[in-house]
mmCIF file of C-alpha atoms in Angstrom:
data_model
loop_
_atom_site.group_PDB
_atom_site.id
_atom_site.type_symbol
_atom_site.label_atom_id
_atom_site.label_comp_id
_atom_site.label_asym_id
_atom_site.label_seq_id
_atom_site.Cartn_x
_atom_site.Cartn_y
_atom_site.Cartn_z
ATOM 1 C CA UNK A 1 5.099 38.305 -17.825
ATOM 2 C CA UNK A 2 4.870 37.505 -21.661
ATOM 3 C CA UNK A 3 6.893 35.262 -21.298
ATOM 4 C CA UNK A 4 5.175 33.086 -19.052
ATOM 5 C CA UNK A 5 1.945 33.566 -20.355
ATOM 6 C CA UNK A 6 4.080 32.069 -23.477
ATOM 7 C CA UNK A 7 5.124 28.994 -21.837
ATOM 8 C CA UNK A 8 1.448 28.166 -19.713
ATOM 9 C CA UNK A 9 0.344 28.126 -23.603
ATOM 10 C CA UNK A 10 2.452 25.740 -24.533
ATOM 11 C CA UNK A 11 1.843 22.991 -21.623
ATOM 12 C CA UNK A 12 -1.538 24.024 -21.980
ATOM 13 C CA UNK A 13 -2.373 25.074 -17.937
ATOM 14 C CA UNK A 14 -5.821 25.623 -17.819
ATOM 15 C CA UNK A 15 -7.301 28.538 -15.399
ATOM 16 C CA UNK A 16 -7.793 27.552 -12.481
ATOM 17 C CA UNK A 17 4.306 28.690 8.487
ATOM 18 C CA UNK A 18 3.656 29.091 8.510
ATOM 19 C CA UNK A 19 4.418 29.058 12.389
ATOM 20 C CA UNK A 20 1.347 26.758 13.144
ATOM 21 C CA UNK A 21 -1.814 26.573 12.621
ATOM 22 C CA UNK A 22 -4.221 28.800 15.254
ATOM 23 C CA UNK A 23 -2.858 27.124 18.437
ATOM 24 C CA UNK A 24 -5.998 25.356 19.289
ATOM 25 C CA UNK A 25 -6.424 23.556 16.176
ATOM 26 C CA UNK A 26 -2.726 22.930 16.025
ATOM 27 C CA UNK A 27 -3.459 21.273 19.195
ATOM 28 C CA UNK A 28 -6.508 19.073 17.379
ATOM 29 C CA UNK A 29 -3.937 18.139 14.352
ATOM 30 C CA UNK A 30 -1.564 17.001 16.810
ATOM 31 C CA UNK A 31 -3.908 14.650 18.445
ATOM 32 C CA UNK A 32 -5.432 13.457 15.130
ATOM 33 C CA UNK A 33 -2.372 13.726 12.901
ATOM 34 C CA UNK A 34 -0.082 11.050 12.106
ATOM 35 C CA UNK A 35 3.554 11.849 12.770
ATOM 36 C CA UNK A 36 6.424 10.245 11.263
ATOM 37 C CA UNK A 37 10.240 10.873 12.998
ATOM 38 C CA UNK A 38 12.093 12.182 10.441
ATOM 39 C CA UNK A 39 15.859 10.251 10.816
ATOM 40 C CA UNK A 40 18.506 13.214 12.309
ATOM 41 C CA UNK A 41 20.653 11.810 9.614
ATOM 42 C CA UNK A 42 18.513 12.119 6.693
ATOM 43 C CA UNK A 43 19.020 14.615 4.003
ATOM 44 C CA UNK A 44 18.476 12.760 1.108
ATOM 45 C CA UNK A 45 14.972 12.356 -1.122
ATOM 46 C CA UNK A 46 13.167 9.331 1.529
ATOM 47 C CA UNK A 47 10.037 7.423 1.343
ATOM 48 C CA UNK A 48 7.378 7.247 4.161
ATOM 49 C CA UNK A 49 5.581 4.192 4.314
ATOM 50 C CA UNK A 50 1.621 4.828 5.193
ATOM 51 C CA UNK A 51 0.105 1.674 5.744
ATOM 52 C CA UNK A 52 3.025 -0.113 8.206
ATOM 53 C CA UNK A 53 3.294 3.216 10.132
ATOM 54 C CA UNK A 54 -0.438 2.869 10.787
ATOM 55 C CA UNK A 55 0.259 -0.248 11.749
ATOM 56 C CA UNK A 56 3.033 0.524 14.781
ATOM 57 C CA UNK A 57 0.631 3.613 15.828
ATOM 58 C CA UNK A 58 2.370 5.488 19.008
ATOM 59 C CA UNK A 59 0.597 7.921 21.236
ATOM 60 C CA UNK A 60 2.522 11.384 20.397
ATOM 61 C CA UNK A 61 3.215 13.324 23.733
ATOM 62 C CA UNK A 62 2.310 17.170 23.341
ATOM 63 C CA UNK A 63 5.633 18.271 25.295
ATOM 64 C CA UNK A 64 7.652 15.673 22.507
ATOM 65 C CA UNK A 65 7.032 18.647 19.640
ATOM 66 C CA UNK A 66 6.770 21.649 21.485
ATOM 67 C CA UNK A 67 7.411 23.298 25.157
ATOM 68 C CA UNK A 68 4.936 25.722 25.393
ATOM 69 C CA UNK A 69 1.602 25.879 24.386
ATOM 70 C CA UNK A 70 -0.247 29.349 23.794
ATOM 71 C CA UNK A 71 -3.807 29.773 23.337
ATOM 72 C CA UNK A 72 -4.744 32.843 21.054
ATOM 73 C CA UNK A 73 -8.321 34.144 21.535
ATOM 74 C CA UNK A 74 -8.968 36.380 18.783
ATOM 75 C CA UNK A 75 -10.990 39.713 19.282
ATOM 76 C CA UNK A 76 -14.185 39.423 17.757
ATOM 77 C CA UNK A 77 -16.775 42.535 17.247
ATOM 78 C CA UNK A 78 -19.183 43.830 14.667
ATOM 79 C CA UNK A 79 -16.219 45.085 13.093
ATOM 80 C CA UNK A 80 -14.225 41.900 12.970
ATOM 81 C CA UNK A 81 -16.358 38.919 12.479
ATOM 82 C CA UNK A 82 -14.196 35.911 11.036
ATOM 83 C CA UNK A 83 -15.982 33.601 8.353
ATOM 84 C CA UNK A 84 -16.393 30.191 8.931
ATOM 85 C CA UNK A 85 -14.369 29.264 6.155
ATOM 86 C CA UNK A 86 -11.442 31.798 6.994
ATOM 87 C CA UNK A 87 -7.612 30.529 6.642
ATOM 88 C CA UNK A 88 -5.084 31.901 8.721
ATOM 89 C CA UNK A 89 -1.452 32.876 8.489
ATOM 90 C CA UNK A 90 1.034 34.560 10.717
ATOM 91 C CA UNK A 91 3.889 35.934 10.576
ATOM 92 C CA UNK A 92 6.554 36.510 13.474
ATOM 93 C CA UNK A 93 4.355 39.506 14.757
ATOM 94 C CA UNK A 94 0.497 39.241 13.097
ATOM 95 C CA UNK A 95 -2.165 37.194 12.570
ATOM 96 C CA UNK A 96 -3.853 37.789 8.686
ATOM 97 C CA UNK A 97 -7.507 35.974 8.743
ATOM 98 C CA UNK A 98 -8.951 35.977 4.919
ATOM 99 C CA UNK A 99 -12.603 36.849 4.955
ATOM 100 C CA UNK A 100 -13.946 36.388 1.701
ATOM 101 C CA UNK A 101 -13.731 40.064 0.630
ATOM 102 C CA UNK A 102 -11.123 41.871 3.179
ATOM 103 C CA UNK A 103 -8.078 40.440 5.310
ATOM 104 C CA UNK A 104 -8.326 41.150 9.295
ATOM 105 C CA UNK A 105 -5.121 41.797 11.237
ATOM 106 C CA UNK A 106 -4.446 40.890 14.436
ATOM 107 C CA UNK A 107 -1.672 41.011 16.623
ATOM 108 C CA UNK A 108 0.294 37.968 17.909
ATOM 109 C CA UNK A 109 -2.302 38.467 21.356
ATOM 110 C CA UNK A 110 -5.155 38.126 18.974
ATOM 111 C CA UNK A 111 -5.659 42.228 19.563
ATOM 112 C CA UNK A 112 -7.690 43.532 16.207
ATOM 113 C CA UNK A 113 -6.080 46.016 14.351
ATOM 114 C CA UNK A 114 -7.311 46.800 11.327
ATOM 115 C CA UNK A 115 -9.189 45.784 8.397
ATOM 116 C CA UNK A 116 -7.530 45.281 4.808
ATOM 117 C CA UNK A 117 -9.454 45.752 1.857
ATOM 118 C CA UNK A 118 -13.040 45.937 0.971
ATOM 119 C CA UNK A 119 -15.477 44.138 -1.325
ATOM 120 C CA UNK A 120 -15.492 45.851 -5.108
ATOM 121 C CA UNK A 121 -13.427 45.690 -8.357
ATOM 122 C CA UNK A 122 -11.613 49.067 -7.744
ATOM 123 C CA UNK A 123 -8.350 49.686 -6.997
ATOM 124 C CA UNK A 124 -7.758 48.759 -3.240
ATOM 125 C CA UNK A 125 -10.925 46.491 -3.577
ATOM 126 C CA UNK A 126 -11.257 42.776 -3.484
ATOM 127 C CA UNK A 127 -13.692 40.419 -5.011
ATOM 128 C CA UNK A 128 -13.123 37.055 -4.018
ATOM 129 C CA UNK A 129 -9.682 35.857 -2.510
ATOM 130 C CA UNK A 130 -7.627 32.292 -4.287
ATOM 131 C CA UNK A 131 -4.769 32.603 -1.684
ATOM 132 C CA UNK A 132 -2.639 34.957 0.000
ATOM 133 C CA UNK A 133 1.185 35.131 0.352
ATOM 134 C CA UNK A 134 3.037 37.016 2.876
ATOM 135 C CA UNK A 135 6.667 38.202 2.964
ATOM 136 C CA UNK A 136 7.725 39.447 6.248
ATOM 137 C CA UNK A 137 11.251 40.673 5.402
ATOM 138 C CA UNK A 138 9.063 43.238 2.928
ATOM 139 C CA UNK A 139 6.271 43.892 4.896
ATOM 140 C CA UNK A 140 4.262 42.940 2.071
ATOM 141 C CA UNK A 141 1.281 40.633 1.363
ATOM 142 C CA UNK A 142 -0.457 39.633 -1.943
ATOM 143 C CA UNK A 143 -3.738 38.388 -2.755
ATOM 144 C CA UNK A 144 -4.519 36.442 -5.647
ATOM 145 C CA UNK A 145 -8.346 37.021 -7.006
ATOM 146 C CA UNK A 146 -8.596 34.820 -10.003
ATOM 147 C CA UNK A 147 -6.227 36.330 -12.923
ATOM 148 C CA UNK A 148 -4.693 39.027 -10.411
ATOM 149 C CA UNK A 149 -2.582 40.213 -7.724
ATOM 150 C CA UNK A 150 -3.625 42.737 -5.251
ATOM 151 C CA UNK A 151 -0.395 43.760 -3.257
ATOM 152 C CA UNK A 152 -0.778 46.194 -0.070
ATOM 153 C CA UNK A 153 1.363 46.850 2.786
ATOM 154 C CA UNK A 154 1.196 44.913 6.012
ATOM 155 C CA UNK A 155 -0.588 48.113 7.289
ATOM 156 C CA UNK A 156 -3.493 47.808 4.793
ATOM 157 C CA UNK A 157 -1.570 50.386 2.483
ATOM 158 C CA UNK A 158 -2.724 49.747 -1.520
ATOM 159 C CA UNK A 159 -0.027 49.054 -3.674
ATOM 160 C CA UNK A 160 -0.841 47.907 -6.762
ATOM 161 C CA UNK A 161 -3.119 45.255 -8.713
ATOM 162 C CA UNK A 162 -1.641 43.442 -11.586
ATOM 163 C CA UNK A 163 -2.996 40.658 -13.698
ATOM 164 C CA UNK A 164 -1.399 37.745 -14.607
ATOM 165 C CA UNK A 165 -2.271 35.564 -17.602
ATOM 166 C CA UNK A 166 -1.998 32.360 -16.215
ATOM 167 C CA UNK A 167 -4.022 29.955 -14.806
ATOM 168 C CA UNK A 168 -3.821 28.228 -11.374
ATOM 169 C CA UNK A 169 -2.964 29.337 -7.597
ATOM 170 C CA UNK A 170 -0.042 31.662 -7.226
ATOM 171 C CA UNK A 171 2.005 31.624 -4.111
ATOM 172 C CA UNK A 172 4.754 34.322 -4.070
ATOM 173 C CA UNK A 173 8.041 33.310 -2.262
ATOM 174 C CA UNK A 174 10.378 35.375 -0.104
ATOM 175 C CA UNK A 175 12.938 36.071 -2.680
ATOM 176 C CA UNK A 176 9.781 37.334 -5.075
ATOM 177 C CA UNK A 177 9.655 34.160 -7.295
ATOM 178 C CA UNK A 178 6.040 33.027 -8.221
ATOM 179 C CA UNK A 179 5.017 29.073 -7.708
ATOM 180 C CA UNK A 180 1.854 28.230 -9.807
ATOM 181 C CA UNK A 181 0.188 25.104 -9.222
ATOM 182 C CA UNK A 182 -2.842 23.934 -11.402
ATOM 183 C CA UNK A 183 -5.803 22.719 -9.102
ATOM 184 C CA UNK A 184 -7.448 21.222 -12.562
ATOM 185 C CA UNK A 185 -10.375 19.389 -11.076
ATOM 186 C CA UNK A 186 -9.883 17.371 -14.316
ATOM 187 C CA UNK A 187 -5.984 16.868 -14.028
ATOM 188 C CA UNK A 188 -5.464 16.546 -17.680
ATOM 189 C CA UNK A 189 -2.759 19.209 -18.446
ATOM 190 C CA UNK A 190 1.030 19.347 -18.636
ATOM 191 C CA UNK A 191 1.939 20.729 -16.065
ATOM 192 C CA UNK A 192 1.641 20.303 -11.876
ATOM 193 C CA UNK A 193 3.570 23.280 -10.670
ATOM 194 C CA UNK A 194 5.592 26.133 -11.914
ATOM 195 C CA UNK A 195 8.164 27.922 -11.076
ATOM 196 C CA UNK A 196 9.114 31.480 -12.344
ATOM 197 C CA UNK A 197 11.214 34.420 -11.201
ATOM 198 C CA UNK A 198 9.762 37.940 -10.460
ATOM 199 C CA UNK A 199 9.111 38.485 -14.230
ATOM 200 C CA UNK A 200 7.400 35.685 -15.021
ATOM 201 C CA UNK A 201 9.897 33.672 -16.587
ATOM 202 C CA UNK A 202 9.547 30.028 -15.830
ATOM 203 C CA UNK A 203 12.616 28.726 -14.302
ATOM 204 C CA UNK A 204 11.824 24.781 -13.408
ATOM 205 C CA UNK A 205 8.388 22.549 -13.684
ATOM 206 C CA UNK A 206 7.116 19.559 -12.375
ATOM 207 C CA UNK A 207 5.215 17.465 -14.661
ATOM 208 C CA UNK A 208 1.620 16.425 -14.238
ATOM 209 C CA UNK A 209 2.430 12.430 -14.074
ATOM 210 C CA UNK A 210 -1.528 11.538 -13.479
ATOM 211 C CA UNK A 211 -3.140 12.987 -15.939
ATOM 212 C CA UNK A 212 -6.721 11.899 -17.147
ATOM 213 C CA UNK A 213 -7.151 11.172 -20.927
ATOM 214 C CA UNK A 214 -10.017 12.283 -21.247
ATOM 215 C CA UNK A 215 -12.184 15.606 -19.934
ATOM 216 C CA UNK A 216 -15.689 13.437 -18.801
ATOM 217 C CA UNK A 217 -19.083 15.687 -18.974
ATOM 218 C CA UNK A 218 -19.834 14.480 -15.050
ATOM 219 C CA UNK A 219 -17.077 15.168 -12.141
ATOM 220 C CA UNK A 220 -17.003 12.297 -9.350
ATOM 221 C CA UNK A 221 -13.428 13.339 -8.535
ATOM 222 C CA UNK A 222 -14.643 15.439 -5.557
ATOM 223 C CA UNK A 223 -13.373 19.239 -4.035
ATOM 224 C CA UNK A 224 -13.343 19.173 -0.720
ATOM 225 C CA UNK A 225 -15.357 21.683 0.855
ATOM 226 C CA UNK A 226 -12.657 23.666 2.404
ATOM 227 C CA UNK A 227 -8.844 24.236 1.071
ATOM 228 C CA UNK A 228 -6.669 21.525 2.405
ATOM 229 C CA UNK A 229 -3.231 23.493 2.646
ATOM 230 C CA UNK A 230 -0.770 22.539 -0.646
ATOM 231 C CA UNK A 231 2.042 24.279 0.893
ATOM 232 C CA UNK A 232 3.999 24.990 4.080
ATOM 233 C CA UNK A 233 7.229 26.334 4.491
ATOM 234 C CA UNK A 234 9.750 24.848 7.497
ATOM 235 C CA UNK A 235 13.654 25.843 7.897
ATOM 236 C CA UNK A 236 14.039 28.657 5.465
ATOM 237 C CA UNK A 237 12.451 26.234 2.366
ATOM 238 C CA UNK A 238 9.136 26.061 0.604
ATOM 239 C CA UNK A 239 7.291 22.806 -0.038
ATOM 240 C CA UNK A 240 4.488 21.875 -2.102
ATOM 241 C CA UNK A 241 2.370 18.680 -2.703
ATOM 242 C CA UNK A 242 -0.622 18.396 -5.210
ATOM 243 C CA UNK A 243 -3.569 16.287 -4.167
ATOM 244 C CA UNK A 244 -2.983 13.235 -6.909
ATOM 245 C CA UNK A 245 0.920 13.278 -6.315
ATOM 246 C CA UNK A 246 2.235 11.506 -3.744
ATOM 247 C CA UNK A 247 5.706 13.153 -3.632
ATOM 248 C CA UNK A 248 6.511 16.565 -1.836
ATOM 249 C CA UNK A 249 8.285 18.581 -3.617
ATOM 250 C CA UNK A 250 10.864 21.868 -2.069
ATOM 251 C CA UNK A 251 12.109 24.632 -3.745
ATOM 252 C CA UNK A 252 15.858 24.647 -3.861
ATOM 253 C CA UNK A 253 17.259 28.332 -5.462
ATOM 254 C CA UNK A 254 15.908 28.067 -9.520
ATOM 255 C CA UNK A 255 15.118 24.567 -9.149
ATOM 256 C CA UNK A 256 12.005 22.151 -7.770
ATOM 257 C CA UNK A 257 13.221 19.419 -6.444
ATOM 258 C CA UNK A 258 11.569 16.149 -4.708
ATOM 259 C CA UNK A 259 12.119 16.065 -1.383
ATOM 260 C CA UNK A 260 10.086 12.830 0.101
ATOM 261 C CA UNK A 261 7.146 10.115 -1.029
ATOM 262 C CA UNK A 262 4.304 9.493 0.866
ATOM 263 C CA UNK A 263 3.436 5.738 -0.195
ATOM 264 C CA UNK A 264 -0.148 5.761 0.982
ATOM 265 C CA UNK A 265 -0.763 1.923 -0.533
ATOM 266 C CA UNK A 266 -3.931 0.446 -0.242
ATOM 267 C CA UNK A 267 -5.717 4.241 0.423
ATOM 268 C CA UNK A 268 -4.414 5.690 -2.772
ATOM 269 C CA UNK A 269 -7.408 6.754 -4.893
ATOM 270 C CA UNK A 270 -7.054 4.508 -8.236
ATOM 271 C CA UNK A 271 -6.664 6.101 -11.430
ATOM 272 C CA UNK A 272 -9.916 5.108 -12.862
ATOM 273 C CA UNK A 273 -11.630 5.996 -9.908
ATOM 274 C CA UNK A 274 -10.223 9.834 -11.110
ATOM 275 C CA UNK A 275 -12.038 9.275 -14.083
ATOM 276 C CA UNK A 276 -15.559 11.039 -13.563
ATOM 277 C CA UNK A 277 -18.744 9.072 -14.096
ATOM 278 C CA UNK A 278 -22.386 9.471 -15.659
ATOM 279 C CA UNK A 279 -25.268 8.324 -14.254
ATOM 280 C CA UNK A 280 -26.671 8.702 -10.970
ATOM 281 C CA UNK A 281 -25.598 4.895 -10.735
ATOM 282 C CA UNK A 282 -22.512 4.984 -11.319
ATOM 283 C CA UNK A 283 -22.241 7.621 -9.500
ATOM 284 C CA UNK A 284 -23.631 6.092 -6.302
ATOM 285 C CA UNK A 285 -20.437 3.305 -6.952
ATOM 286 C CA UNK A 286 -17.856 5.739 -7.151
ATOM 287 C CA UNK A 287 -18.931 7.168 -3.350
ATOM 288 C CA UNK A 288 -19.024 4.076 -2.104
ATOM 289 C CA UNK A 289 -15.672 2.916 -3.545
ATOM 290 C CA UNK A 290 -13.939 5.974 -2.913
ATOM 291 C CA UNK A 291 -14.855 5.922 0.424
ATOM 292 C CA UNK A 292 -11.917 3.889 1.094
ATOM 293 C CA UNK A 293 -9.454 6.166 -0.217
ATOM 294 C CA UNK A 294 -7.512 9.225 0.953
ATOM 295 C CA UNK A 295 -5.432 12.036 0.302
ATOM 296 C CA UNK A 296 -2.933 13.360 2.147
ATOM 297 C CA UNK A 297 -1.348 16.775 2.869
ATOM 298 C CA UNK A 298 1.386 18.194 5.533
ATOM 299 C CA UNK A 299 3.988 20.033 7.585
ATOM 300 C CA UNK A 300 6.795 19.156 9.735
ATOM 301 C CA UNK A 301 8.825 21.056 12.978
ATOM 302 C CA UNK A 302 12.403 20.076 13.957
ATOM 303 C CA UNK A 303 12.035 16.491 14.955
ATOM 304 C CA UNK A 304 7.985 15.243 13.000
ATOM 305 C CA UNK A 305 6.547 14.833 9.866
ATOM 306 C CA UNK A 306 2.583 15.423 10.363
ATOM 307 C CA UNK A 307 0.891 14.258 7.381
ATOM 308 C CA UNK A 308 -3.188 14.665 7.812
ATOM 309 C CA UNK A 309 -5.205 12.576 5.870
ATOM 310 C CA UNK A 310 -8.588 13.356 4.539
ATOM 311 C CA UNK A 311 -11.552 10.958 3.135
ATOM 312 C CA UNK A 312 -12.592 11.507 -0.679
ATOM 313 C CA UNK A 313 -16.044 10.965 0.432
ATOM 314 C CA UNK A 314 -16.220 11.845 4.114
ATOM 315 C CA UNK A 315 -13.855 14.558 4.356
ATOM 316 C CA UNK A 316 -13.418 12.815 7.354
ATOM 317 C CA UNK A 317 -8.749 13.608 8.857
ATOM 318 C CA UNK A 318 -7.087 10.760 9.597
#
């Protein structure tokens, strides 16, 4: 880990499938989402082109990306009530809901089963949750909280906590290998994303190619008000895609790689729009400028490419 915490120094990061998504909402995305049909041929880095595809909109058919639809009703009780701002992940069997302070597990039925951690700074305790990765073929999941890594069981067993001196939001992969991306809310560092090997040592990086010059003493650039997913992972391969980048990156073996551009055109924020403001009036200009901008993120199944679009101002999915 020395080693990494070596190399963040040097490009100076600051600290900062998925099946689906919980079938109903899946269902809402699907509706709302716009889909582009990836070409059965294509294997190759390929460019989607935003503004003409919204200009040949089709109605997407339900049955055209999947034959069956399930609706999971989750049990709820005293014991189990989910935060509105929960995120959800599954793997083949479970259901993990992140509640602030603890994880709730659920069965595929949406049958509780147990509760994982509790609020505290012990060992086995949580604070506050960053993200959570889980690997299925280890029955293991791991928490981020800030500058550590809580890792229990998937049946709520403690493991360990471990601290890692790097900035950003870790996602561990399958194989064990860490990605770091830097959610700067400033954007002016070296690096965009990270990739290191169970140790720590970095293996391949992606450059941050918008960064700001300057670190302003007023934000505009806004956070959204929930966590927009960065990552998703479809046919055995993980992808990632930072807010101000329009490319999607995968992870091939030691390597990130590009994998497709989303050209959004005219609704791609400007650069000096990035820049934050002073001044309440200047201010006021930004949010009505950025208004008509957006930011994308996504997934894809065998035959789509959903890409869901959100508002700078609005927050508003397109």
């Amino acid at each position: 880990m020395q080693t990494c915490h070596s190399a963040f120094q040097q490009f100076s990061i600051n600290k900062q499938a998925m099946k689906l998504f919980i079938y109903s909402s899946t269902i809402l995305l699907i509706i709302l989402g716009f889909t582009y049909q990836r070409p059965n041929d294509q294997k190759g880095f390929f460019s989607i082109n935003f503004e003409e595809s919204l200009r040949n909109v089709k109605n997407l058919k339900l049955s055209q990306v999947a034959q069956n639809v399930e609706y999971i009703q989750l049990q709820t009780n005293e014991e189990c009530l989910i935060n509105p701002e929960a995120r959800y992940f599954f793997d083949d069997s479970l259901i993990f809901v992140t509640n602030k302070d603890h994880i709730l597990k659920f069965s595929n039925s949406g049958k509780f089963l147990k509760k994982i951690g509790k609020p505290g700074r012990g060992p086995g305790e949580i604070t506050s949750m960053y993200d959570l990765s889980i690997i299925p073929s280890k029955r293991m999941i791991y928490i981020q909280e800030g500058a550590s890594l809580t890792n229990y069981t998937c049946d709520g067993k403690f493991i360990k906590k471990v601290k890692i001196p790097y900035g950003g939001i870790v996602k561990i992969l399958n194989d064990g290998k860490m990605i770091i991306w830097d959610p700067s809310q400033y954007q002016h560092t070296k690096l965009t994303f990270l990739l290191t090997n169970e140790r720590g040592d970095p293996l391949s990086y992606i450059p941050n190619h918008n960064p700001l010059s300057i670190k302003p003493s007023i934000s505009a650039s806004p956070s959204p008000p929930f966590f927009p997913e960065r990552f998703y992972q479809y046919n055995n391969r993980f992808f990632l895609k930072d807010e101000s980048n329009d490319t999607v990156y995968m992870v091939s073996g030691n390597k990130i790689l590009p994998a497709y551009f989303i050209n959004l055109g005219k609704y791609k924020l400007p650069k000096e729009l990035r820049t934050a403001v002073t001044g309440v009036s200047n201010m006021n200009t930004y949010l009505e400028k950025a208004s008509n901008y957006y930011f994308s993120t996504c997934f894809e199944t065998t035959n789509f490419i959903f890409l869901s679009t959100y508002n700078y101002v609005k927050y508003i999915p397109k």
